[in-house]
């Protein structure tokens, strides 16, 4: 089964999937193995690895270490071409559709494509939309793009439709890591009503009940990063799983 098929199965069976984002710059290499095992024991469905601004230079090695311990797929969520590792199960092949910077719409993708072909990594075509979330985020700054206005669901909807017509397989609505405000439910609902693509929602989700609201609004996957990093609490990890998995299995 491909990683994409696995994700679709999770969505079908659990109502929505729980994705945990690991930023290599913020990982303690000494406790990494144990930390990854803890994710599996607390309901995480897949691990995302990546950062919009990566300072550490051992990406491939870190992905390998995570993969060694993970019982679930390890998926790269890349900030750029330097975040590719054949040790992962798949990569979100992102195009930053909310922006108008050609480098992140198609430039990085063209440079990455031959590398992905040669390493045989599963590429999951993903329309990536950054949405305004209060203070500027690293993703906006580094990509040199403006996010979508948070009070205009119709603009997000049009971008989502474009992603669908371009043949993308997933849509990622991101408020950015550590966002002050998460993606508004009105935006998720508007997008879910107009496209059939599975929707990933992330950025600034700090409480399990907020994660559940995103699922109830139409999100198929919820990404938790900073909240898990800052609290290092298995109980909170499990509460997120219970909130996101709306279907009892
Ligand atoms: C960022 O969606 C992810 O791209 C996760 O965000 O770190 O705020 O949970 P947080």
PDB file of C-alpha atoms and ligand atoms in Angstrom:
ATOM      1  CA  UNK A   1       0.000   0.000   0.000  1.00  0.00           C
ATOM      2  CA  UNK A   2       1.348   3.451  -0.880  1.00  0.00           C
ATOM      3  CA  UNK A   3       1.584   6.137   1.797  1.00  0.00           C
ATOM      4  CA  UNK A   4      -1.201   8.057   0.069  1.00  0.00           C
ATOM      5  CA  UNK A   5      -3.434   4.971   0.185  1.00  0.00           C
ATOM      6  CA  UNK A   6      -2.558   4.528   3.859  1.00  0.00           C
ATOM      7  CA  UNK A   7      -3.596   8.135   4.567  1.00  0.00           C
ATOM      8  CA  UNK A   8      -6.894   7.619   2.745  1.00  0.00           C
ATOM      9  CA  UNK A   9      -7.531   4.481   4.780  1.00  0.00           C
ATOM     10  CA  UNK A  10      -6.890   6.384   8.026  1.00  0.00           C
ATOM     11  CA  UNK A  11      -9.318   9.103   6.951  1.00  0.00           C
ATOM     12  CA  UNK A  12     -11.964   6.514   6.070  1.00  0.00           C
ATOM     13  CA  UNK A  13     -11.591   4.411   9.191  1.00  0.00           C
ATOM     14  CA  UNK A  14     -10.948   7.065  11.860  1.00  0.00           C
ATOM     15  CA  UNK A  15     -12.843  10.029  10.429  1.00  0.00           C
ATOM     16  CA  UNK A  16      -9.627  12.080  10.251  1.00  0.00           C
ATOM     17  CA  UNK A  17      -5.899  11.532  10.600  1.00  0.00           C
ATOM     18  CA  UNK A  18      -3.432  12.812  13.201  1.00  0.00           C
ATOM     19  CA  UNK A  19      -0.148  14.075  11.735  1.00  0.00           C
ATOM     20  CA  UNK A  20       2.696  15.045  14.026  1.00  0.00           C
ATOM     21  CA  UNK A  21       5.275  17.502  12.699  1.00  0.00           C
ATOM     22  CA  UNK A  22       8.888  17.083  13.801  1.00  0.00           C
ATOM     23  CA  UNK A  23      11.185  20.027  13.068  1.00  0.00           C
ATOM     24  CA  UNK A  24      14.780  18.716  12.899  1.00  0.00           C
ATOM     25  CA  UNK A  25      16.093  21.950  14.450  1.00  0.00           C
ATOM     26  CA  UNK A  26      14.063  21.373  17.589  1.00  0.00           C
ATOM     27  CA  UNK A  27      14.676  17.684  18.151  1.00  0.00           C
ATOM     28  CA  UNK A  28      16.835  16.330  20.921  1.00  0.00           C
ATOM     29  CA  UNK A  29      18.941  13.738  19.086  1.00  0.00           C
ATOM     30  CA  UNK A  30      19.595  11.869  22.348  1.00  0.00           C
ATOM     31  CA  UNK A  31      15.940  11.203  23.159  1.00  0.00           C
ATOM     32  CA  UNK A  32      14.694  10.993  19.558  1.00  0.00           C
ATOM     33  CA  UNK A  33      14.242   7.211  19.437  1.00  0.00           C
ATOM     34  CA  UNK A  34      12.202   7.196  22.635  1.00  0.00           C
ATOM     35  CA  UNK A  35      10.204  10.276  21.567  1.00  0.00           C
ATOM     36  CA  UNK A  36       9.247   8.649  18.254  1.00  0.00           C
ATOM     37  CA  UNK A  37       8.141   5.438  20.003  1.00  0.00           C
ATOM     38  CA  UNK A  38       5.960   7.567  22.279  1.00  0.00           C
ATOM     39  CA  UNK A  39       4.166   9.054  19.235  1.00  0.00           C
ATOM     40  CA  UNK A  40       3.221   5.591  18.010  1.00  0.00           C
ATOM     41  CA  UNK A  41       1.917   4.603  21.420  1.00  0.00           C
ATOM     42  CA  UNK A  42      -0.337   7.648  21.575  1.00  0.00           C
ATOM     43  CA  UNK A  43      -2.310   7.489  18.365  1.00  0.00           C
ATOM     44  CA  UNK A  44      -0.234   9.484  15.859  1.00  0.00           C
ATOM     45  CA  UNK A  45      -1.052   8.210  12.334  1.00  0.00           C
ATOM     46  CA  UNK A  46       1.966   9.602  10.449  1.00  0.00           C
ATOM     47  CA  UNK A  47       5.007  11.753  11.118  1.00  0.00           C
ATOM     48  CA  UNK A  48       5.818  14.823   9.047  1.00  0.00           C
ATOM     49  CA  UNK A  49       9.461  15.976   9.046  1.00  0.00           C
ATOM     50  CA  UNK A  50      10.600  19.343   7.786  1.00  0.00           C
ATOM     51  CA  UNK A  51      10.916  23.042   8.402  1.00  0.00           C
ATOM     52  CA  UNK A  52      10.417  26.219   6.401  1.00  0.00           C
ATOM     53  CA  UNK A  53      13.785  27.430   7.708  1.00  0.00           C
ATOM     54  CA  UNK A  54      16.205  24.645   8.560  1.00  0.00           C
ATOM     55  CA  UNK A  55      19.512  25.361  10.259  1.00  0.00           C
ATOM     56  CA  UNK A  56      20.732  21.858  11.138  1.00  0.00           C
ATOM     57  CA  UNK A  57      22.595  19.966   8.408  1.00  0.00           C
ATOM     58  CA  UNK A  58      21.864  16.336   9.263  1.00  0.00           C
ATOM     59  CA  UNK A  59      18.415  16.065   7.631  1.00  0.00           C
ATOM     60  CA  UNK A  60      19.018  12.690   5.976  1.00  0.00           C
ATOM     61  CA  UNK A  61      20.427  11.212   9.172  1.00  0.00           C
ATOM     62  CA  UNK A  62      17.520  12.515  11.287  1.00  0.00           C
ATOM     63  CA  UNK A  63      14.950  11.114   8.852  1.00  0.00           C
ATOM     64  CA  UNK A  64      16.773   7.757   9.029  1.00  0.00           C
ATOM     65  CA  UNK A  65      16.694   7.785  12.841  1.00  0.00           C
ATOM     66  CA  UNK A  66      12.985   8.621  12.905  1.00  0.00           C
ATOM     67  CA  UNK A  67      12.185   5.967  10.304  1.00  0.00           C
ATOM     68  CA  UNK A  68      14.065   3.331  12.283  1.00  0.00           C
ATOM     69  CA  UNK A  69      11.770   3.769  15.291  1.00  0.00           C
ATOM     70  CA  UNK A  70       8.506   4.770  13.617  1.00  0.00           C
ATOM     71  CA  UNK A  71       5.738   2.218  13.220  1.00  0.00           C
ATOM     72  CA  UNK A  72       3.839   4.661  10.978  1.00  0.00           C
ATOM     73  CA  UNK A  73       4.813   6.402   7.721  1.00  0.00           C
ATOM     74  CA  UNK A  74       7.404   9.174   7.792  1.00  0.00           C
ATOM     75  CA  UNK A  75       6.530  11.901   5.303  1.00  0.00           C
ATOM     76  CA  UNK A  76       8.751  14.823   4.356  1.00  0.00           C
ATOM     77  CA  UNK A  77       7.095  18.247   4.562  1.00  0.00           C
ATOM     78  CA  UNK A  78       9.890  20.172   2.841  1.00  0.00           C
ATOM     79  CA  UNK A  79      10.843  23.802   3.137  1.00  0.00           C
ATOM     80  CA  UNK A  80      13.057  23.420   0.088  1.00  0.00           C
ATOM     81  CA  UNK A  81      15.044  21.126  -2.149  1.00  0.00           C
ATOM     82  CA  UNK A  82      17.661  20.510   0.564  1.00  0.00           C
ATOM     83  CA  UNK A  83      15.027  18.533   2.525  1.00  0.00           C
ATOM     84  CA  UNK A  84      14.926  15.302   0.545  1.00  0.00           C
ATOM     85  CA  UNK A  85      15.819  11.905   1.955  1.00  0.00           C
ATOM     86  CA  UNK A  86      15.241   8.469   0.399  1.00  0.00           C
ATOM     87  CA  UNK A  87      14.897   7.132   3.934  1.00  0.00           C
ATOM     88  CA  UNK A  88      11.383   8.609   4.246  1.00  0.00           C
ATOM     89  CA  UNK A  89       8.264   6.850   2.961  1.00  0.00           C
ATOM     90  CA  UNK A  90       6.964   9.803   0.945  1.00  0.00           C
ATOM     91  CA  UNK A  91       7.257  13.527   0.388  1.00  0.00           C
ATOM     92  CA  UNK A  92       4.518  16.138   0.136  1.00  0.00           C
ATOM     93  CA  UNK A  93       5.323  17.561  -3.302  1.00  0.00           C
ATOM     94  CA  UNK A  94       4.158  21.057  -2.456  1.00  0.00           C
ATOM     95  CA  UNK A  95       3.366  24.023  -4.599  1.00  0.00           C
ATOM     96  CA  UNK A  96       2.842  27.220  -2.607  1.00  0.00           C
ATOM     97  CA  UNK A  97      -0.299  28.242  -4.483  1.00  0.00           C
ATOM     98  CA  UNK A  98      -1.272  31.052  -2.118  1.00  0.00           C
ATOM     99  CA  UNK A  99       1.874  32.964  -3.125  1.00  0.00           C
ATOM    100  CA  UNK A 100       3.063  34.472  -6.362  1.00  0.00           C
ATOM    101  CA  UNK A 101       6.728  33.619  -5.940  1.00  0.00           C
ATOM    102  CA  UNK A 102       7.674  31.418  -8.943  1.00  0.00           C
ATOM    103  CA  UNK A 103      10.490  29.785  -7.008  1.00  0.00           C
ATOM    104  CA  UNK A 104       7.998  28.146  -4.612  1.00  0.00           C
ATOM    105  CA  UNK A 105       5.275  27.634  -7.209  1.00  0.00           C
ATOM    106  CA  UNK A 106       7.470  25.642  -9.628  1.00  0.00           C
ATOM    107  CA  UNK A 107      11.202  26.499  -9.343  1.00  0.00           C
ATOM    108  CA  UNK A 108      12.096  24.236  -6.414  1.00  0.00           C
ATOM    109  CA  UNK A 109       9.858  21.483  -7.816  1.00  0.00           C
ATOM    110  CA  UNK A 110      11.757  21.397 -11.133  1.00  0.00           C
ATOM    111  CA  UNK A 111      15.064  21.128  -9.285  1.00  0.00           C
ATOM    112  CA  UNK A 112      13.704  18.407  -6.986  1.00  0.00           C
ATOM    113  CA  UNK A 113      11.955  16.252  -9.614  1.00  0.00           C
ATOM    114  CA  UNK A 114      15.007  14.400 -11.035  1.00  0.00           C
ATOM    115  CA  UNK A 115      16.297  13.759  -7.513  1.00  0.00           C
ATOM    116  CA  UNK A 116      12.934  12.310  -6.492  1.00  0.00           C
ATOM    117  CA  UNK A 117      12.841  10.133  -9.596  1.00  0.00           C
ATOM    118  CA  UNK A 118      16.314   8.783  -8.866  1.00  0.00           C
ATOM    119  CA  UNK A 119      15.627   8.026  -5.219  1.00  0.00           C
ATOM    120  CA  UNK A 120      12.193   6.532  -5.900  1.00  0.00           C
ATOM    121  CA  UNK A 121      10.475   8.479  -3.124  1.00  0.00           C
ATOM    122  CA  UNK A 122       6.670   8.539  -3.338  1.00  0.00           C
ATOM    123  CA  UNK A 123       5.628  12.109  -4.188  1.00  0.00           C
ATOM    124  CA  UNK A 124       2.198  13.273  -3.099  1.00  0.00           C
ATOM    125  CA  UNK A 125       1.132  16.328  -5.074  1.00  0.00           C
ATOM    126  CA  UNK A 126      -0.131  18.898  -2.579  1.00  0.00           C
ATOM    127  CA  UNK A 127      -1.574  22.374  -3.028  1.00  0.00           C
ATOM    128  CA  UNK A 128      -0.149  24.409  -0.168  1.00  0.00           C
ATOM    129  CA  UNK A 129      -2.036  27.491   1.036  1.00  0.00           C
ATOM    130  CA  UNK A 130      -0.683  29.797   3.718  1.00  0.00           C
ATOM    131  CA  UNK A 131      -3.395  31.755   5.500  1.00  0.00           C
ATOM    132  CA  UNK A 132      -2.865  34.972   7.455  1.00  0.00           C
ATOM    133  CA  UNK A 133      -2.630  34.152  11.178  1.00  0.00           C
ATOM    134  CA  UNK A 134      -1.783  37.264  13.166  1.00  0.00           C
ATOM    135  CA  UNK A 135       1.907  38.040  13.337  1.00  0.00           C
ATOM    136  CA  UNK A 136       4.062  37.130  10.290  1.00  0.00           C
ATOM    137  CA  UNK A 137       5.230  33.508  10.255  1.00  0.00           C
ATOM    138  CA  UNK A 138       8.602  32.071   9.247  1.00  0.00           C
ATOM    139  CA  UNK A 139       6.965  30.308   6.265  1.00  0.00           C
ATOM    140  CA  UNK A 140       5.672  33.612   4.860  1.00  0.00           C
ATOM    141  CA  UNK A 141       8.928  35.424   5.473  1.00  0.00           C
ATOM    142  CA  UNK A 142      11.170  32.740   4.011  1.00  0.00           C
ATOM    143  CA  UNK A 143       8.929  32.072   0.999  1.00  0.00           C
ATOM    144  CA  UNK A 144       8.607  35.818   0.392  1.00  0.00           C
ATOM    145  CA  UNK A 145       4.862  35.471  -0.217  1.00  0.00           C
ATOM    146  CA  UNK A 146       1.718  37.024   1.163  1.00  0.00           C
ATOM    147  CA  UNK A 147      -0.706  34.650   2.880  1.00  0.00           C
ATOM    148  CA  UNK A 148      -4.389  34.498   1.977  1.00  0.00           C
ATOM    149  CA  UNK A 149      -6.577  36.919   3.973  1.00  0.00           C
ATOM    150  CA  UNK A 150      -8.220  35.054   6.859  1.00  0.00           C
ATOM    151  CA  UNK A 151     -11.546  36.852   6.525  1.00  0.00           C
ATOM    152  CA  UNK A 152     -12.063  35.994   2.833  1.00  0.00           C
ATOM    153  CA  UNK A 153     -13.095  32.324   2.529  1.00  0.00           C
ATOM    154  CA  UNK A 154     -13.992  32.843  -1.128  1.00  0.00           C
ATOM    155  CA  UNK A 155     -10.348  33.562  -1.998  1.00  0.00           C
ATOM    156  CA  UNK A 156      -9.215  30.349  -0.265  1.00  0.00           C
ATOM    157  CA  UNK A 157     -12.013  28.491  -2.050  1.00  0.00           C
ATOM    158  CA  UNK A 158     -10.850  29.693  -5.481  1.00  0.00           C
ATOM    159  CA  UNK A 159      -7.275  28.612  -4.725  1.00  0.00           C
ATOM    160  CA  UNK A 160      -8.504  25.206  -3.551  1.00  0.00           C
ATOM    161  CA  UNK A 161     -10.521  24.736  -6.728  1.00  0.00           C
ATOM    162  CA  UNK A 162      -7.462  25.624  -8.787  1.00  0.00           C
ATOM    163  CA  UNK A 163      -5.486  22.937  -6.908  1.00  0.00           C
ATOM    164  CA  UNK A 164      -8.208  20.400  -7.692  1.00  0.00           C
ATOM    165  CA  UNK A 165      -8.344  21.324 -11.381  1.00  0.00           C
ATOM    166  CA  UNK A 166      -4.540  21.123 -11.543  1.00  0.00           C
ATOM    167  CA  UNK A 167      -4.902  17.497 -10.428  1.00  0.00           C
ATOM    168  CA  UNK A 168      -3.345  17.777  -6.977  1.00  0.00           C
ATOM    169  CA  UNK A 169      -4.123  15.009  -4.479  1.00  0.00           C
ATOM    170  CA  UNK A 170      -4.122  16.892  -1.198  1.00  0.00           C
ATOM    171  CA  UNK A 171      -4.673  20.416   0.001  1.00  0.00           C
ATOM    172  CA  UNK A 172      -2.740  21.827   2.977  1.00  0.00           C
ATOM    173  CA  UNK A 173      -4.219  24.871   4.722  1.00  0.00           C
ATOM    174  CA  UNK A 174      -1.456  26.190   6.963  1.00  0.00           C
ATOM    175  CA  UNK A 175      -1.511  29.107   9.381  1.00  0.00           C
ATOM    176  CA  UNK A 176       2.265  28.559   9.817  1.00  0.00           C
ATOM    177  CA  UNK A 177       4.170  26.980  12.659  1.00  0.00           C
ATOM    178  CA  UNK A 178       3.508  28.638  16.010  1.00  0.00           C
ATOM    179  CA  UNK A 179       0.754  30.761  14.455  1.00  0.00           C
ATOM    180  CA  UNK A 180      -1.058  33.156  16.733  1.00  0.00           C
ATOM    181  CA  UNK A 181      -4.426  32.148  15.226  1.00  0.00           C
ATOM    182  CA  UNK A 182      -5.196  28.805  13.600  1.00  0.00           C
ATOM    183  CA  UNK A 183      -7.092  28.462  10.295  1.00  0.00           C
ATOM    184  CA  UNK A 184     -10.655  29.789  10.749  1.00  0.00           C
ATOM    185  CA  UNK A 185     -13.390  27.159  10.561  1.00  0.00           C
ATOM    186  CA  UNK A 186     -15.216  29.315   7.964  1.00  0.00           C
ATOM    187  CA  UNK A 187     -12.287  28.860   5.588  1.00  0.00           C
ATOM    188  CA  UNK A 188     -12.090  25.092   6.167  1.00  0.00           C
ATOM    189  CA  UNK A 189     -15.839  24.768   5.668  1.00  0.00           C
ATOM    190  CA  UNK A 190     -15.888  26.863   2.485  1.00  0.00           C
ATOM    191  CA  UNK A 191     -13.016  24.855   1.018  1.00  0.00           C
ATOM    192  CA  UNK A 192     -14.480  21.485   2.075  1.00  0.00           C
ATOM    193  CA  UNK A 193     -17.808  22.438   0.504  1.00  0.00           C
ATOM    194  CA  UNK A 194     -16.289  23.243  -2.864  1.00  0.00           C
ATOM    195  CA  UNK A 195     -13.545  20.643  -3.418  1.00  0.00           C
ATOM    196  CA  UNK A 196     -13.361  16.897  -2.991  1.00  0.00           C
ATOM    197  CA  UNK A 197      -9.655  16.922  -2.093  1.00  0.00           C
ATOM    198  CA  UNK A 198      -8.705  15.730   1.401  1.00  0.00           C
ATOM    199  CA  UNK A 199      -7.725  18.769   3.472  1.00  0.00           C
ATOM    200  CA  UNK A 200      -4.783  18.953   5.869  1.00  0.00           C
ATOM    201  CA  UNK A 201      -5.041  21.758   8.438  1.00  0.00           C
ATOM    202  CA  UNK A 202      -2.168  22.948  10.628  1.00  0.00           C
ATOM    203  CA  UNK A 203      -0.548  25.856  12.389  1.00  0.00           C
ATOM    204  CA  UNK A 204      -1.272  27.224  15.856  1.00  0.00           C
ATOM    205  CA  UNK A 205      -3.451  24.330  17.058  1.00  0.00           C
ATOM    206  CA  UNK A 206      -2.656  24.088  20.758  1.00  0.00           C
ATOM    207  CA  UNK A 207      -5.672  22.374  22.330  1.00  0.00           C
ATOM    208  CA  UNK A 208      -7.376  19.068  21.462  1.00  0.00           C
ATOM    209  CA  UNK A 209     -10.815  20.727  21.334  1.00  0.00           C
ATOM    210  CA  UNK A 210      -9.527  23.151  18.688  1.00  0.00           C
ATOM    211  CA  UNK A 211      -8.221  20.190  16.672  1.00  0.00           C
ATOM    212  CA  UNK A 212     -11.674  18.606  16.822  1.00  0.00           C
ATOM    213  CA  UNK A 213     -13.297  21.833  15.576  1.00  0.00           C
ATOM    214  CA  UNK A 214     -11.040  21.693  12.521  1.00  0.00           C
ATOM    215  CA  UNK A 215     -12.189  18.123  11.815  1.00  0.00           C
ATOM    216  CA  UNK A 216     -15.847  19.004  12.314  1.00  0.00           C
ATOM    217  CA  UNK A 217     -15.412  21.915   9.885  1.00  0.00           C
ATOM    218  CA  UNK A 218     -14.176  19.516   7.183  1.00  0.00           C
ATOM    219  CA  UNK A 219     -10.492  18.858   7.742  1.00  0.00           C
ATOM    220  CA  UNK A 220      -9.342  15.305   6.897  1.00  0.00           C
ATOM    221  CA  UNK A 221      -5.971  15.589   8.664  1.00  0.00           C
ATOM    222  CA  UNK A 222      -4.763  17.785  11.504  1.00  0.00           C
ATOM    223  CA  UNK A 223      -1.095  18.671  12.015  1.00  0.00           C
ATOM    224  CA  UNK A 224       0.265  19.260  15.495  1.00  0.00           C
ATOM    225  CA  UNK A 225       3.817  20.585  15.891  1.00  0.00           C
ATOM    226  CA  UNK A 226       4.632  23.283  18.438  1.00  0.00           C
ATOM    227  CA  UNK A 227       2.066  22.148  21.059  1.00  0.00           C
ATOM    228  CA  UNK A 228       3.621  18.674  21.174  1.00  0.00           C
ATOM    229  CA  UNK A 229       7.183  20.048  21.157  1.00  0.00           C
ATOM    230  CA  UNK A 230       6.603  22.516  23.966  1.00  0.00           C
ATOM    231  CA  UNK A 231       4.737  20.189  26.285  1.00  0.00           C
ATOM    232  CA  UNK A 232       6.432  16.828  25.728  1.00  0.00           C
ATOM    233  CA  UNK A 233       3.404  15.216  27.360  1.00  0.00           C
ATOM    234  CA  UNK A 234       2.123  11.760  26.322  1.00  0.00           C
ATOM    235  CA  UNK A 235      -1.290  12.524  27.858  1.00  0.00           C
ATOM    236  CA  UNK A 236      -1.700  15.586  25.614  1.00  0.00           C
ATOM    237  CA  UNK A 237      -0.562  13.544  22.598  1.00  0.00           C
ATOM    238  CA  UNK A 238      -3.286  11.012  23.289  1.00  0.00           C
ATOM    239  CA  UNK A 239      -5.930  13.689  23.890  1.00  0.00           C
ATOM    240  CA  UNK A 240      -5.165  15.096  20.444  1.00  0.00           C
ATOM    241  CA  UNK A 241      -5.636  11.599  18.984  1.00  0.00           C
ATOM    242  CA  UNK A 242      -9.010  11.195  20.708  1.00  0.00           C
ATOM    243  CA  UNK A 243     -10.109  14.640  19.507  1.00  0.00           C
ATOM    244  CA  UNK A 244      -9.043  14.083  15.900  1.00  0.00           C
ATOM    245  CA  UNK A 245     -10.281  10.502  15.527  1.00  0.00           C
ATOM    246  CA  UNK A 246     -13.957  11.404  15.433  1.00  0.00           C
ATOM    247  CA  UNK A 247     -15.038   7.935  14.320  1.00  0.00           C
ATOM    248  CA  UNK A 248     -14.902   5.316  17.021  1.00  0.00           C
ATOM    249  CA  UNK A 249     -12.967   2.252  15.838  1.00  0.00           C
TER     250      UNK A 249
HETATM  251  C1  LIG B   1       3.228  24.152  10.500  1.00  0.00           C
HETATM  252  O1  LIG B   1       1.109  23.137  10.309  1.00  0.00           O
HETATM  253  C2  LIG B   1       2.344  23.031  10.938  1.00  0.00           C
HETATM  254  O2  LIG B   1       3.484  24.104   9.151  1.00  0.00           O
HETATM  255  C3  LIG B   1       2.272  22.887  12.430  1.00  0.00           C
HETATM  256  O3  LIG B   1       2.115  24.104  13.118  1.00  0.00           O
HETATM  257  O4  LIG B   1       3.824  24.053  14.916  1.00  0.00           O
HETATM  258  O5  LIG B   1       1.873  25.608  15.068  1.00  0.00           O
HETATM  259  O6  LIG B   1       1.566  23.147  15.375  1.00  0.00           O
HETATM  260  P1  LIG B   1       2.356  24.220  14.706  1.00  0.00           P
END
